[in-house]
Each structure stands twice: as C-alpha cells, then as structure tokens.
Amino acid sequence: MPLSASQETVLEELVETLSDSATWCVIGSTDSVLRGLDDDPSDIDILATEAAAKQFRDRFSDGFTDTREVGQSQIDTYVVHGEEVEVIFCHREKSHQTPLIDLERIEVVQTEHSGVPLLPLEHLVTVYEQIGKHETVARLQSELGVSAR
C-alpha cells in the first residue's frame, strides 16, 4: 500500500524542518513502502542520533506523547499531523544505551522523489538483525536481493 497523504505530509515536513546537520533516517514499514515494497505502515519510525532527536523534540514538542526505554534504545513518541511518529535513539550519558547502528559513520541515502533519508540496505538488515526482526531480514533478502553483513 502507498503511504497515506498525512504520512507523506509528515515526511515532507521532516525533510524541510530538520537541519542538514541532523542525522536521521526512516526505518520500519515506512522504509519498506519508500523502497517499493507492499506494506501498510501504522506509524513512522525514525532512527536518529541524539542530536537529531533533540532537534525533533524542539520542533515537534507540541505533539510529544511518551518516552520509553526499549532494549538499548530510547523511543520518543509524537503525533504529527495525526500520525504517530516514533523517534529511536540513545542517550550517550546512559551507559546501558548503545546505538543500533552508528549513524555518524554511515552515509544515509535519500529517496529520489522526496529526499527522505534511508539507511543503505545492508545497514538496514544489520539493524533488523539486532532487534530480532528475522522475518523482515528474510523479506528484504528475498524481495530486494540484499545480503546480510
């Protein structure tokens, strides 16, 4: 399924609003749809550096609804244009939190039509392996021909 109009609006606003110095990318089912796969995103998942998560918090504070720790990550939840957005990052001062992937060392790629940043496929597979989403890894390998690192 394609993204809804409100999901498209949220992504456009993120691309326009977050500074070029903010390192973030879309993951999850929204990433799958942007890559041309058939999926039905119920939310928008953002993987971000701590600095990008702070920019997001500063810009979209009115939509903030929740924060929680899941595994090694912090997840801030927002509602933006009626869409749930989860920003996944780690606090560097919390020793038990470590990034799923070091976004500072990876060059994200932009989608052609909208400039939405995505992880290169091989790094996306690494993230999904770390969080135990083996079915998603198998799907990416099958449908997009990507191999595990």
Short mmCIF file of N, CA, C and O in Angstrom, two decimals:
data_model
loop_
_atom_site.label_atom_id
_atom_site.label_comp_id
_atom_site.label_asym_id
_atom_site.label_seq_id
_atom_site.Cartn_x
_atom_site.Cartn_y
_atom_site.Cartn_z
N MET A 1 0.84 -1.19 0.00
CA MET A 1 0.00 0.00 0.00
C MET A 1 0.89 1.25 0.00
O MET A 1 1.94 1.26 0.62
N PRO A 2 0.45 2.27 -0.65
CA PRO A 2 1.22 3.53 -0.61
C PRO A 2 1.03 4.22 0.75
O PRO A 2 0.13 3.87 1.52
N LEU A 3 1.88 5.20 0.99
CA LEU A 3 1.73 5.99 2.21
C LEU A 3 0.47 6.83 2.12
O LEU A 3 0.05 7.24 1.03
N SER A 4 -0.13 7.12 3.26
CA SER A 4 -1.29 8.00 3.29
C SER A 4 -0.84 9.43 3.03
O SER A 4 0.35 9.76 3.16
N ALA A 5 -1.78 10.28 2.69
CA ALA A 5 -1.46 11.69 2.45
C ALA A 5 -0.86 12.33 3.70
O ALA A 5 0.10 13.11 3.60
N SER A 6 -1.37 11.98 4.88
CA SER A 6 -0.83 12.58 6.10
C SER A 6 0.57 12.05 6.40
O SER A 6 1.43 12.78 6.90
N GLN A 7 0.85 10.78 6.09
CA GLN A 7 2.21 10.25 6.27
C GLN A 7 3.18 10.97 5.33
O GLN A 7 4.29 11.32 5.72
N GLU A 8 2.76 11.19 4.08
CA GLU A 8 3.58 11.94 3.12
C GLU A 8 3.86 13.35 3.65
O GLU A 8 4.98 13.84 3.56
N THR A 9 2.83 13.99 4.21
CA THR A 9 2.98 15.34 4.75
C THR A 9 4.00 15.37 5.88
O THR A 9 4.84 16.26 5.95
N VAL A 10 3.92 14.39 6.78
CA VAL A 10 4.87 14.31 7.89
C VAL A 10 6.29 14.18 7.36
O VAL A 10 7.20 14.90 7.79
N LEU A 11 6.51 13.27 6.41
CA LEU A 11 7.85 13.07 5.86
C LEU A 11 8.37 14.33 5.18
O LEU A 11 9.53 14.71 5.35
N GLU A 12 7.51 15.00 4.41
CA GLU A 12 7.92 16.25 3.77
C GLU A 12 8.32 17.29 4.80
O GLU A 12 9.33 17.98 4.65
N GLU A 13 7.55 17.39 5.87
CA GLU A 13 7.86 18.37 6.91
C GLU A 13 9.17 18.03 7.62
O GLU A 13 9.97 18.92 7.93
N LEU A 14 9.42 16.75 7.85
CA LEU A 14 10.69 16.35 8.47
C LEU A 14 11.87 16.75 7.59
O LEU A 14 12.85 17.31 8.08
N VAL A 15 11.77 16.46 6.31
CA VAL A 15 12.86 16.79 5.39
C VAL A 15 13.09 18.30 5.35
O VAL A 15 14.22 18.77 5.35
N GLU A 16 12.00 19.07 5.35
CA GLU A 16 12.11 20.53 5.29
C GLU A 16 12.56 21.15 6.61
O GLU A 16 13.24 22.17 6.61
N THR A 17 12.19 20.53 7.73
CA THR A 17 12.37 21.16 9.04
C THR A 17 13.69 20.82 9.71
O THR A 17 14.33 21.70 10.28
N LEU A 18 14.08 19.56 9.68
CA LEU A 18 15.30 19.17 10.39
C LEU A 18 16.51 19.67 9.61
O LEU A 18 16.56 19.57 8.39
N SER A 19 17.48 20.19 10.32
CA SER A 19 18.64 20.79 9.66
C SER A 19 19.46 19.73 8.95
O SER A 19 19.39 18.54 9.26
N ASP A 20 20.27 20.18 8.03
CA ASP A 20 21.15 19.27 7.29
C ASP A 20 22.16 18.60 8.21
O ASP A 20 22.70 17.55 7.88
N SER A 21 22.42 19.20 9.36
CA SER A 21 23.38 18.61 10.29
C SER A 21 22.75 17.49 11.13
O SER A 21 23.46 16.75 11.79
N ALA A 22 21.43 17.38 11.10
CA ALA A 22 20.75 16.33 11.87
C ALA A 22 20.83 15.02 11.10
O ALA A 22 20.45 14.97 9.93
N THR A 23 21.31 13.99 11.75
CA THR A 23 21.42 12.69 11.10
C THR A 23 20.28 11.80 11.56
O THR A 23 20.19 11.45 12.74
N TRP A 24 19.42 11.46 10.62
CA TRP A 24 18.27 10.62 10.91
C TRP A 24 17.88 9.88 9.64
O TRP A 24 18.30 10.24 8.55
N CYS A 25 17.07 8.84 9.80
CA CYS A 25 16.56 8.12 8.64
C CYS A 25 15.28 7.40 9.03
O CYS A 25 15.02 7.15 10.20
N VAL A 26 14.50 7.10 8.03
CA VAL A 26 13.27 6.35 8.22
C VAL A 26 13.60 4.87 8.19
O VAL A 26 14.42 4.43 7.38
N ILE A 27 12.98 4.10 9.09
CA ILE A 27 13.11 2.64 9.07
C ILE A 27 11.71 2.05 9.18
O ILE A 27 10.72 2.77 9.15
N GLY A 28 11.62 0.76 9.31
CA GLY A 28 10.33 0.10 9.50
C GLY A 28 9.52 0.00 8.22
O GLY A 28 10.04 0.05 7.11
N SER A 29 8.21 -0.13 8.41
CA SER A 29 7.33 -0.34 7.26
C SER A 29 7.28 0.87 6.34
O SER A 29 7.09 0.71 5.13
N THR A 30 7.49 2.07 6.87
CA THR A 30 7.53 3.26 6.01
C THR A 30 8.73 3.16 5.07
O THR A 30 8.62 3.47 3.88
N ASP A 31 9.86 2.71 5.58
CA ASP A 31 11.04 2.48 4.75
C ASP A 31 10.71 1.48 3.64
O ASP A 31 11.06 1.68 2.48
N SER A 32 10.03 0.40 4.00
CA SER A 32 9.67 -0.62 3.01
C SER A 32 8.84 -0.04 1.87
O SER A 32 9.09 -0.31 0.70
N VAL A 33 7.85 0.77 2.21
CA VAL A 33 7.00 1.38 1.19
C VAL A 33 7.82 2.32 0.30
O VAL A 33 7.67 2.32 -0.92
N LEU A 34 8.71 3.10 0.92
CA LEU A 34 9.54 4.02 0.14
C LEU A 34 10.48 3.27 -0.81
O LEU A 34 10.90 3.82 -1.82
N ARG A 35 10.78 2.02 -0.49
CA ARG A 35 11.62 1.20 -1.36
C ARG A 35 10.80 0.42 -2.39
O ARG A 35 11.34 -0.36 -3.16
N GLY A 36 9.48 0.63 -2.37
CA GLY A 36 8.63 -0.02 -3.37
C GLY A 36 8.02 -1.34 -2.94
O GLY A 36 7.39 -2.02 -3.76
N LEU A 37 8.19 -1.70 -1.69
CA LEU A 37 7.59 -2.94 -1.21
C LEU A 37 6.15 -2.71 -0.76
O LEU A 37 5.78 -1.59 -0.40
N ASP A 38 5.37 -3.76 -0.76
CA ASP A 38 3.98 -3.67 -0.33
C ASP A 38 3.93 -3.80 1.19
O ASP A 38 4.30 -4.84 1.74
N ASP A 39 3.52 -2.74 1.86
CA ASP A 39 3.42 -2.74 3.31
C ASP A 39 2.35 -1.73 3.70
O ASP A 39 1.90 -0.94 2.86
N ASP A 40 1.94 -1.75 4.95
CA ASP A 40 0.88 -0.86 5.43
C ASP A 40 1.32 -0.22 6.75
O ASP A 40 0.97 -0.71 7.82
N PRO A 41 2.11 0.86 6.67
CA PRO A 41 2.64 1.47 7.90
C PRO A 41 1.54 2.02 8.81
O PRO A 41 0.66 2.74 8.35
N SER A 42 1.61 1.66 10.08
CA SER A 42 0.67 2.23 11.06
C SER A 42 1.29 3.41 11.78
O SER A 42 0.60 4.15 12.48
N ASP A 43 2.61 3.58 11.61
CA ASP A 43 3.32 4.71 12.20
C ASP A 43 4.56 4.98 11.35
O ASP A 43 4.80 4.30 10.37
N ILE A 44 5.30 5.99 11.74
CA ILE A 44 6.55 6.32 11.06
C ILE A 44 7.67 6.17 12.08
O ILE A 44 7.66 6.82 13.13
N ASP A 45 8.60 5.27 11.78
CA ASP A 45 9.74 5.02 12.67
C ASP A 45 10.95 5.78 12.15
O ASP A 45 11.33 5.64 10.99
N ILE A 46 11.57 6.54 13.04
CA ILE A 46 12.74 7.35 12.72
C ILE A 46 13.90 6.86 13.58
O ILE A 46 13.77 6.77 14.81
N LEU A 47 15.01 6.54 12.97
CA LEU A 47 16.24 6.22 13.68
C LEU A 47 17.09 7.49 13.64
O LEU A 47 17.30 8.05 12.56
N ALA A 48 17.53 7.96 14.81
CA ALA A 48 18.19 9.27 14.87
C ALA A 48 19.37 9.25 15.82
O ALA A 48 19.44 8.45 16.75
N THR A 49 20.29 10.18 15.57
CA THR A 49 21.33 10.45 16.56
C THR A 49 20.67 11.21 17.70
O THR A 49 19.55 11.73 17.57
N GLU A 50 21.35 11.29 18.80
CA GLU A 50 20.80 12.04 19.94
C GLU A 50 20.56 13.50 19.56
O GLU A 50 19.55 14.10 19.93
N ALA A 51 21.48 14.10 18.80
CA ALA A 51 21.32 15.50 18.38
C ALA A 51 20.10 15.68 17.49
O ALA A 51 19.35 16.65 17.63
N ALA A 52 19.88 14.75 16.58
CA ALA A 52 18.69 14.84 15.71
C ALA A 52 17.42 14.63 16.51
O ALA A 52 16.41 15.31 16.27
N ALA A 53 17.45 13.73 17.49
CA ALA A 53 16.28 13.52 18.35
C ALA A 53 15.95 14.79 19.12
O ALA A 53 14.78 15.14 19.30
N LYS A 54 16.99 15.51 19.55
CA LYS A 54 16.76 16.78 20.25
C LYS A 54 16.13 17.80 19.30
O LYS A 54 15.20 18.52 19.69
N GLN A 55 16.62 17.89 18.07
CA GLN A 55 16.01 18.80 17.10
C GLN A 55 14.54 18.44 16.86
O GLN A 55 13.69 19.32 16.79
N PHE A 56 14.28 17.17 16.76
CA PHE A 56 12.90 16.71 16.57
C PHE A 56 12.05 17.15 17.76
O PHE A 56 10.95 17.69 17.60
N ARG A 57 12.56 16.93 18.98
CA ARG A 57 11.85 17.29 20.19
C ARG A 57 11.59 18.80 20.24
O ARG A 57 10.50 19.24 20.61
N ASP A 58 12.60 19.59 19.87
CA ASP A 58 12.43 21.05 19.87
C ASP A 58 11.36 21.49 18.88
O ASP A 58 10.55 22.37 19.16
N ARG A 59 11.36 20.88 17.70
CA ARG A 59 10.44 21.29 16.63
C ARG A 59 9.02 20.78 16.84
O ARG A 59 8.05 21.44 16.54
N PHE A 60 8.89 19.56 17.35
CA PHE A 60 7.56 18.92 17.42
C PHE A 60 7.11 18.68 18.86
O PHE A 60 6.32 17.76 19.12
N SER A 61 7.57 19.49 19.79
CA SER A 61 7.26 19.28 21.22
C SER A 61 5.76 19.28 21.50
O SER A 61 5.30 18.58 22.40
N ASP A 62 4.98 20.02 20.73
CA ASP A 62 3.53 20.04 20.94
C ASP A 62 2.90 18.68 20.70
O ASP A 62 1.83 18.38 21.25
N GLY A 63 3.54 17.85 19.88
CA GLY A 63 2.99 16.53 19.57
C GLY A 63 3.56 15.41 20.42
O GLY A 63 3.19 14.25 20.25
N PHE A 64 4.45 15.74 21.37
CA PHE A 64 5.08 14.71 22.21
C PHE A 64 4.03 14.01 23.06
O PHE A 64 3.20 14.65 23.69
N THR A 65 4.07 12.66 23.09
CA THR A 65 3.10 11.92 23.90
C THR A 65 3.74 10.98 24.91
O THR A 65 3.13 10.67 25.93
N ASP A 66 4.98 10.50 24.65
CA ASP A 66 5.52 9.45 25.51
C ASP A 66 7.02 9.28 25.25
O ASP A 66 7.50 9.55 24.16
N THR A 67 7.72 8.80 26.27
CA THR A 67 9.10 8.35 26.08
C THR A 67 9.27 7.06 26.86
O THR A 67 8.67 6.88 27.92
N ARG A 68 10.05 6.14 26.31
CA ARG A 68 10.28 4.89 26.99
C ARG A 68 11.61 4.29 26.54
O ARG A 68 12.11 4.62 25.48
N GLU A 69 12.14 3.42 27.38
CA GLU A 69 13.35 2.69 27.02
C GLU A 69 12.94 1.30 26.55
O GLU A 69 12.13 0.64 27.19
N VAL A 70 13.49 0.91 25.41
CA VAL A 70 13.24 -0.43 24.89
C VAL A 70 14.60 -1.01 24.53
O VAL A 70 15.29 -0.48 23.66
N GLY A 71 14.99 -2.05 25.24
CA GLY A 71 16.31 -2.64 24.99
C GLY A 71 17.40 -1.62 25.22
O GLY A 71 17.48 -1.02 26.29
N GLN A 72 18.19 -1.37 24.19
CA GLN A 72 19.31 -0.44 24.30
C GLN A 72 18.96 0.95 23.82
O GLN A 72 19.82 1.81 23.72
N SER A 73 17.69 1.20 23.54
CA SER A 73 17.30 2.46 22.91
C SER A 73 16.27 3.23 23.72
O SER A 73 15.57 2.68 24.56
N GLN A 74 16.20 4.49 23.41
CA GLN A 74 15.18 5.40 23.92
C GLN A 74 14.21 5.63 22.76
O GLN A 74 14.64 5.82 21.62
N ILE A 75 12.92 5.61 23.02
CA ILE A 75 11.93 5.89 21.98
C ILE A 75 11.02 7.00 22.45
O ILE A 75 10.33 6.87 23.47
N ASP A 76 11.04 8.11 21.73
CA ASP A 76 10.12 9.21 21.97
C ASP A 76 8.99 9.09 20.96
O ASP A 76 9.24 8.89 19.77
N THR A 77 7.76 9.21 21.43
CA THR A 77 6.60 9.09 20.55
C THR A 77 5.91 10.45 20.43
O THR A 77 5.76 11.16 21.42
N TYR A 78 5.52 10.77 19.22
CA TYR A 78 4.85 12.03 18.90
C TYR A 78 3.64 11.73 18.03
O TYR A 78 3.56 10.68 17.39
N VAL A 79 2.72 12.69 17.98
CA VAL A 79 1.67 12.68 16.98
C VAL A 79 1.85 13.95 16.15
O VAL A 79 1.84 15.06 16.69
N VAL A 80 2.09 13.76 14.85
CA VAL A 80 2.34 14.86 13.93
C VAL A 80 1.35 14.71 12.77
O VAL A 80 1.33 13.67 12.12
N HIS A 81 0.53 15.70 12.56
CA HIS A 81 -0.50 15.66 11.50
C HIS A 81 -1.35 14.39 11.62
O HIS A 81 -1.70 13.77 10.63
N GLY A 82 -1.64 14.01 12.86
CA GLY A 82 -2.48 12.84 13.10
C GLY A 82 -1.77 11.50 12.97
O GLY A 82 -2.39 10.45 13.15
N GLU A 83 -0.49 11.52 12.68
CA GLU A 83 0.29 10.28 12.51
C GLU A 83 1.22 10.07 13.69
O GLU A 83 1.87 11.00 14.15
N GLU A 84 1.29 8.83 14.17
CA GLU A 84 2.23 8.50 15.23
C GLU A 84 3.63 8.40 14.64
O GLU A 84 3.84 7.74 13.62
N VAL A 85 4.57 9.08 15.29
CA VAL A 85 5.98 9.05 14.87
C VAL A 85 6.81 8.61 16.07
O VAL A 85 6.69 9.19 17.15
N GLU A 86 7.61 7.57 15.87
CA GLU A 86 8.50 7.10 16.93
C GLU A 86 9.93 7.44 16.55
O GLU A 86 10.40 7.05 15.48
N VAL A 87 10.61 8.17 17.43
CA VAL A 87 12.00 8.56 17.22
C VAL A 87 12.86 7.68 18.12
O VAL A 87 12.77 7.76 19.34
N ILE A 88 13.70 6.85 17.50
CA ILE A 88 14.52 5.87 18.21
C ILE A 88 15.96 6.39 18.25
O ILE A 88 16.54 6.71 17.21
N PHE A 89 16.53 6.48 19.45
CA PHE A 89 17.89 7.00 19.61
C PHE A 89 18.45 6.48 20.91
O PHE A 89 17.79 5.71 21.61
N CYS A 90 19.67 6.86 21.23
CA CYS A 90 20.20 6.51 22.54
C CYS A 90 20.81 7.75 23.18
O CYS A 90 21.30 8.64 22.50
N HIS A 91 20.70 7.79 24.52
CA HIS A 91 21.35 8.85 25.30
C HIS A 91 22.78 8.42 25.56
O HIS A 91 23.02 7.36 26.14
N ARG A 92 23.72 9.20 25.13
CA ARG A 92 25.13 8.83 25.31
C ARG A 92 25.52 8.74 26.79
O ARG A 92 26.39 7.97 27.15
N GLU A 93 24.84 9.54 27.65
CA GLU A 93 25.23 9.50 29.06
C GLU A 93 24.65 8.29 29.79
O GLU A 93 24.99 8.03 30.93
N LYS A 94 23.79 7.53 29.14
CA LYS A 94 23.24 6.31 29.75
C LYS A 94 24.06 5.13 29.23
O LYS A 94 23.93 4.74 28.07
N SER A 95 24.89 4.57 30.10
CA SER A 95 25.84 3.55 29.66
C SER A 95 25.17 2.29 29.12
O SER A 95 25.76 1.56 28.33
N HIS A 96 23.94 2.02 29.53
CA HIS A 96 23.26 0.81 29.05
C HIS A 96 22.60 1.03 27.68
O HIS A 96 22.09 0.09 27.09
N GLN A 97 22.61 2.25 27.18
CA GLN A 97 22.04 2.52 25.86
C GLN A 97 23.16 2.65 24.84
O GLN A 97 24.10 3.42 25.03
N THR A 98 23.06 1.89 23.78
CA THR A 98 24.02 1.97 22.69
C THR A 98 23.25 2.05 21.38
O THR A 98 22.17 1.47 21.26
N PRO A 99 23.77 2.78 20.41
CA PRO A 99 23.05 2.92 19.14
C PRO A 99 22.88 1.57 18.45
O PRO A 99 23.76 0.71 18.52
N LEU A 100 21.74 1.39 17.79
CA LEU A 100 21.53 0.20 16.98
C LEU A 100 22.56 0.15 15.86
O LEU A 100 23.00 -0.92 15.45
N ILE A 101 22.91 1.32 15.38
CA ILE A 101 23.91 1.45 14.33
C ILE A 101 24.49 2.86 14.47
O ILE A 101 23.78 3.78 14.88
N ASP A 102 25.75 3.04 14.17
CA ASP A 102 26.37 4.35 14.34
C ASP A 102 26.06 5.23 13.13
O ASP A 102 26.75 5.18 12.11
N LEU A 103 25.02 6.01 13.25
CA LEU A 103 24.59 6.87 12.14
C LEU A 103 25.63 7.91 11.77
O LEU A 103 25.62 8.42 10.65
N GLU A 104 26.52 8.21 12.69
CA GLU A 104 27.55 9.21 12.41
C GLU A 104 28.58 8.69 11.40
O GLU A 104 29.29 9.45 10.78
N ARG A 105 28.66 7.36 11.26
CA ARG A 105 29.66 6.75 10.39
C ARG A 105 29.08 6.22 9.07
O ARG A 105 29.80 5.66 8.27
N ILE A 106 27.77 6.38 8.90
CA ILE A 106 27.12 5.84 7.71
C ILE A 106 26.52 6.99 6.92
O ILE A 106 25.89 7.88 7.47
N GLU A 107 26.71 6.94 5.63
CA GLU A 107 26.08 7.94 4.77
C GLU A 107 24.70 7.44 4.38
O GLU A 107 24.56 6.43 3.70
N VAL A 108 23.68 8.14 4.89
CA VAL A 108 22.32 7.74 4.54
C VAL A 108 22.06 8.13 3.09
O VAL A 108 22.73 9.00 2.53
N VAL A 109 21.12 7.46 2.47
CA VAL A 109 20.76 7.74 1.09
C VAL A 109 19.38 8.40 1.08
O VAL A 109 18.56 8.13 1.94
N GLN A 110 19.16 9.30 0.14
CA GLN A 110 17.87 9.97 0.04
C GLN A 110 17.03 9.32 -1.05
O GLN A 110 17.56 8.93 -2.09
N THR A 111 15.73 9.23 -0.80
CA THR A 111 14.83 8.73 -1.84
C THR A 111 14.80 9.76 -2.96
O THR A 111 14.96 10.96 -2.73
N GLU A 112 14.64 9.28 -4.17
CA GLU A 112 14.70 10.16 -5.33
C GLU A 112 13.61 11.21 -5.36
O GLU A 112 13.86 12.37 -5.66
N HIS A 113 12.40 10.83 -5.03
CA HIS A 113 11.29 11.77 -5.22
C HIS A 113 11.08 12.74 -4.07
O HIS A 113 10.52 13.80 -4.26
N SER A 114 11.53 12.40 -2.86
CA SER A 114 11.20 13.27 -1.74
C SER A 114 12.38 13.64 -0.86
O SER A 114 12.24 14.48 0.02
N GLY A 115 13.52 13.02 -1.05
CA GLY A 115 14.68 13.34 -0.23
C GLY A 115 14.63 12.76 1.16
O GLY A 115 15.42 13.15 2.02
N VAL A 116 13.73 11.81 1.42
CA VAL A 116 13.65 11.19 2.74
C VAL A 116 14.87 10.29 2.93
O VAL A 116 15.16 9.45 2.09
N PRO A 117 15.61 10.48 4.03
CA PRO A 117 16.81 9.66 4.24
C PRO A 117 16.47 8.23 4.65
O PRO A 117 15.60 8.00 5.49
N LEU A 118 17.19 7.28 4.05
CA LEU A 118 17.06 5.86 4.35
C LEU A 118 18.45 5.30 4.61
O LEU A 118 19.44 5.79 4.06
N LEU A 119 18.53 4.24 5.40
CA LEU A 119 19.80 3.54 5.57
C LEU A 119 20.11 2.77 4.31
O LEU A 119 19.20 2.24 3.66
N PRO A 120 21.37 2.65 3.94
CA PRO A 120 21.70 1.70 2.88
C PRO A 120 21.19 0.32 3.30
O PRO A 120 21.19 -0.02 4.49
N LEU A 121 20.74 -0.47 2.35
CA LEU A 121 20.09 -1.74 2.66
C LEU A 121 20.89 -2.66 3.58
O LEU A 121 20.34 -3.26 4.50
N GLU A 122 22.19 -2.78 3.33
CA GLU A 122 22.98 -3.70 4.16
C GLU A 122 23.00 -3.27 5.62
O GLU A 122 23.01 -4.09 6.53
N HIS A 123 22.96 -1.96 5.88
CA HIS A 123 22.92 -1.47 7.26
C HIS A 123 21.52 -1.64 7.86
O HIS A 123 21.39 -1.90 9.05
N LEU A 124 20.51 -1.50 7.03
CA LEU A 124 19.14 -1.72 7.50
C LEU A 124 18.98 -3.17 7.96
O LEU A 124 18.38 -3.43 9.01
N VAL A 125 19.53 -4.10 7.20
CA VAL A 125 19.49 -5.51 7.59
C VAL A 125 20.18 -5.70 8.94
O VAL A 125 19.67 -6.42 9.81
N THR A 126 21.31 -5.04 9.15
CA THR A 126 22.02 -5.13 10.43
C THR A 126 21.14 -4.67 11.58
O THR A 126 21.08 -5.33 12.64
N VAL A 127 20.44 -3.56 11.41
CA VAL A 127 19.54 -3.06 12.45
C VAL A 127 18.45 -4.08 12.75
O VAL A 127 18.19 -4.42 13.91
N TYR A 128 17.81 -4.61 11.71
CA TYR A 128 16.75 -5.59 11.92
C TYR A 128 17.27 -6.86 12.58
O TYR A 128 16.58 -7.45 13.41
N GLU A 129 18.48 -7.27 12.25
CA GLU A 129 19.06 -8.45 12.91
C GLU A 129 19.26 -8.19 14.40
O GLU A 129 18.98 -9.05 15.24
N GLN A 130 19.73 -6.98 14.74
CA GLN A 130 19.98 -6.64 16.15
C GLN A 130 18.71 -6.62 16.97
O GLN A 130 18.75 -6.92 18.16
N ILE A 131 17.59 -6.26 16.37
CA ILE A 131 16.34 -6.18 17.14
C ILE A 131 15.48 -7.43 16.95
O ILE A 131 14.33 -7.47 17.39
N GLY A 132 16.05 -8.44 16.31
CA GLY A 132 15.37 -9.73 16.20
C GLY A 132 14.25 -9.81 15.19
O GLY A 132 13.39 -10.68 15.28
N LYS A 133 14.26 -8.93 14.20
CA LYS A 133 13.21 -8.96 13.17
C LYS A 133 13.69 -9.81 11.99
O LYS A 133 13.93 -9.32 10.90
N HIS A 134 13.78 -11.10 12.24
CA HIS A 134 14.33 -12.03 11.25
C HIS A 134 13.42 -12.19 10.03
O HIS A 134 13.92 -12.39 8.92
N GLU A 135 12.11 -12.10 10.23
CA GLU A 135 11.20 -12.18 9.08
C GLU A 135 11.40 -10.99 8.14
O GLU A 135 11.36 -11.14 6.92
N THR A 136 11.64 -9.83 8.71
CA THR A 136 11.90 -8.64 7.89
C THR A 136 13.21 -8.79 7.14
O THR A 136 13.30 -8.43 5.96
N VAL A 137 14.23 -9.33 7.80
CA VAL A 137 15.51 -9.57 7.14
C VAL A 137 15.30 -10.51 5.96
O VAL A 137 15.77 -10.24 4.84
N ALA A 138 14.57 -11.59 6.18
CA ALA A 138 14.32 -12.56 5.10
C ALA A 138 13.56 -11.91 3.95
O ALA A 138 13.84 -12.17 2.78
N ARG A 139 12.61 -11.05 4.27
CA ARG A 139 11.84 -10.37 3.22
C ARG A 139 12.73 -9.44 2.40
O ARG A 139 12.65 -9.41 1.18
N LEU A 140 13.57 -8.67 3.07
CA LEU A 140 14.47 -7.78 2.35
C LEU A 140 15.44 -8.58 1.47
O LEU A 140 15.73 -8.18 0.32
N GLN A 141 15.91 -9.70 1.99
CA GLN A 141 16.81 -10.53 1.20
C GLN A 141 16.09 -11.12 0.00
O GLN A 141 16.63 -11.15 -1.10
N SER A 142 14.86 -11.54 0.20
CA SER A 142 14.10 -12.16 -0.89
C SER A 142 13.63 -11.15 -1.93
O SER A 142 13.81 -11.34 -3.13
N GLU A 143 13.05 -10.06 -1.49
CA GLU A 143 12.41 -9.10 -2.40
C GLU A 143 13.36 -8.07 -2.97
O GLU A 143 13.13 -7.55 -4.07
N LEU A 144 14.43 -7.75 -2.24
CA LEU A 144 15.36 -6.72 -2.72
C LEU A 144 16.76 -7.25 -3.00
O LEU A 144 17.64 -6.50 -3.42
N GLY A 145 16.97 -8.53 -2.72
CA GLY A 145 18.25 -9.14 -3.04
C GLY A 145 19.41 -8.70 -2.18
O GLY A 145 20.56 -8.85 -2.56
N VAL A 146 19.12 -8.18 -1.01
CA VAL A 146 20.20 -7.73 -0.13
C VAL A 146 20.68 -8.91 0.71
O VAL A 146 19.90 -9.80 1.07
N SER A 147 21.97 -8.93 1.00
CA SER A 147 22.51 -10.00 1.82
C SER A 147 22.91 -9.44 3.18
O SER A 147 23.16 -8.25 3.32
N ALA A 148 22.99 -10.30 4.14
CA ALA A 148 23.40 -9.90 5.49
C ALA A 148 24.87 -9.52 5.48
O ALA A 148 25.63 -10.02 4.67
N ARG A 149 25.25 -8.65 6.40
CA ARG A 149 26.65 -8.22 6.52
C ARG A 149 27.47 -9.26 7.22
O ARG A 149 27.07 -9.97 8.02
#
